[in-house]
Amino acid sequence: ARQAVGRGIITMNAAAFAAVRDCTAQKGDVLGVARIAGIMAAKRTSELIPLCHPLALTRVAVEFELLPSDSAVQCTATVETVGPTGVEMEALTAVQVALLTVYDMCKAADKRMVMTGVRVLEKHGGKSGNFVA
């Protein structure tokens, strides 16, 4: 059994944050669409990153937390599989694509959004054992 958790943050201006929070963005439900994009990205990671193995994923969860004091959205992706290789790349890809989707859906309100801190928070299973950042 393998599991990896990735996380990243996108910061934005107050108007864009309000549109995300209140589900009033022109393009629709930002976090709902971003969640689906992240899940789809995790499943297609091997098509995007050279030499990355295609994996049968058993679970992909993409969650968001609104950070009002920073006008930011935090994305956390948890990916699981049973197999001979880890899922860190899938978790990181899910986070980054979810954040890119937030950017795409909010760029009319803020073209200066910044994605930061995309990293592996933890991984479990495999030869190298467990890792917690």
Coordinates of C-alpha atoms in Angstrom, one line a residue:
A1 CA 0.0 0.0 0.0
R2 CA 1.3 3.4 -0.9
Q3 CA 0.0 6.9 0.0
A4 CA 1.2 10.4 -0.6
V5 CA -0.2 13.8 0.5
G6 CA 0.7 17.0 -1.4
R7 CA -0.2 20.6 -0.6
G8 CA 0.0 24.0 -2.2
I9 CA -1.5 27.5 -1.9
I10 CA -2.7 30.1 -4.3
T11 CA -3.0 33.7 -3.1
M12 CA -5.2 36.3 -4.7
N13 CA -6.8 39.7 -4.3
A14 CA -9.8 40.2 -2.1
A15 CA -12.3 40.3 -5.0
A16 CA -11.1 37.0 -6.5
F17 CA -11.1 35.4 -3.0
A18 CA -14.7 36.6 -2.5
A19 CA -15.7 35.1 -5.8
V20 CA -14.2 31.8 -4.9
R21 CA -15.7 31.8 -1.4
D22 CA -19.2 32.9 -2.5
C23 CA -19.3 30.8 -5.7
T24 CA -19.8 33.9 -7.8
A25 CA -17.0 33.6 -10.3
Q26 CA -18.0 34.2 -13.9
K27 CA -16.9 30.6 -14.9
G28 CA -18.9 28.9 -12.1
D29 CA -18.0 26.9 -9.0
V30 CA -14.2 27.3 -8.8
L31 CA -13.4 24.8 -6.2
G32 CA -15.8 22.2 -7.6
V33 CA -14.2 22.4 -11.0
A34 CA -10.7 22.5 -9.5
R35 CA -11.4 19.4 -7.5
I36 CA -12.4 17.4 -10.6
A37 CA -9.3 18.8 -12.5
G38 CA -7.0 17.7 -9.7
I39 CA -8.5 14.2 -9.6
M40 CA -8.2 13.9 -13.4
A41 CA -4.6 15.1 -13.3
A42 CA -3.6 12.5 -10.7
K43 CA -5.0 9.8 -13.0
R44 CA -3.1 11.1 -16.0
T45 CA 0.3 11.9 -14.4
S46 CA 2.2 9.3 -16.4
E47 CA 1.0 11.1 -19.6
L48 CA 2.5 14.4 -18.5
I49 CA 5.8 13.5 -16.8
P50 CA 8.4 11.5 -18.8
L51 CA 9.4 8.1 -17.2
C52 CA 6.6 8.3 -14.6
H53 CA 4.8 4.9 -14.4
P54 CA 1.1 4.6 -15.2
L55 CA -0.5 3.5 -11.9
A56 CA -3.9 2.0 -10.9
L57 CA -4.9 4.5 -8.2
T58 CA -7.2 3.3 -5.5
R59 CA -8.1 6.7 -4.1
V60 CA -7.6 10.3 -5.0
A61 CA -9.0 13.0 -2.7
V62 CA -8.6 16.8 -3.4
E63 CA -9.6 19.1 -0.6
F64 CA -9.6 22.9 -0.2
E65 CA -9.3 25.2 2.7
L66 CA -10.1 28.9 2.5
L67 CA -7.5 31.1 4.2
P68 CA -9.4 34.5 4.6
S69 CA -6.6 36.3 6.4
D70 CA -4.3 35.7 3.4
S71 CA -6.9 35.8 0.6
A72 CA -5.7 32.4 -0.3
V73 CA -6.9 28.9 -1.0
Q74 CA -5.0 25.9 0.2
C75 CA -5.2 22.6 -1.8
T76 CA -4.4 19.2 -0.3
A77 CA -4.4 16.0 -2.4
T78 CA -4.2 12.5 -1.0
V79 CA -3.4 9.7 -3.4
E80 CA -3.3 6.0 -2.7
T81 CA -2.4 2.8 -4.6
V82 CA -1.4 -0.8 -4.0
G83 CA 1.7 -1.5 -6.1
P84 CA 5.5 -1.3 -6.5
T85 CA 5.9 2.4 -6.9
G86 CA 5.0 5.5 -4.9
V87 CA 2.4 8.1 -5.7
E88 CA 4.2 11.4 -4.8
M89 CA 4.1 12.6 -8.4
E90 CA 0.4 12.0 -8.6
A91 CA -0.3 13.9 -5.4
L92 CA 1.9 16.9 -6.6
T93 CA 0.3 16.9 -10.1
A94 CA -3.2 16.9 -8.5
V95 CA -2.3 19.9 -6.4
Q96 CA -0.7 21.9 -9.1
V97 CA -3.4 21.3 -11.7
A98 CA -6.1 22.1 -9.1
L99 CA -4.3 25.4 -8.4
L100 CA -3.9 26.1 -12.1
T101 CA -7.6 25.6 -12.5
V102 CA -8.3 28.1 -9.7
Y103 CA -6.0 30.5 -11.5
D104 CA -7.8 30.0 -14.9
M105 CA -11.2 30.4 -13.4
C106 CA -10.3 33.6 -11.5
K107 CA -7.9 35.3 -13.8
A108 CA -10.5 37.9 -14.9
A109 CA -10.6 39.1 -11.3
D110 CA -6.8 38.9 -10.6
K111 CA -4.0 38.2 -13.0
R112 CA -1.4 38.5 -10.2
M113 CA -2.3 35.3 -8.3
V114 CA 0.7 33.4 -7.0
M115 CA 0.9 29.6 -6.5
T116 CA 3.4 28.7 -3.7
G117 CA 4.5 26.0 -1.4
V118 CA 3.7 23.0 -3.6
R119 CA 5.3 20.0 -1.8
V120 CA 5.0 16.5 -0.5
L121 CA 3.7 16.6 3.1
E122 CA 4.0 12.9 3.7
K123 CA 4.4 9.6 2.0
H124 CA 3.9 6.1 3.4
G125 CA 5.0 2.7 2.1
G126 CA 7.8 1.5 -0.1
K127 CA 11.5 0.7 0.3
S128 CA 12.4 4.2 1.7
G129 CA 9.7 3.9 4.4
N130 CA 7.6 6.8 5.7
F131 CA 8.3 10.5 5.3
V132 CA 6.6 13.3 7.0
A133 CA 7.7 16.9 6.2

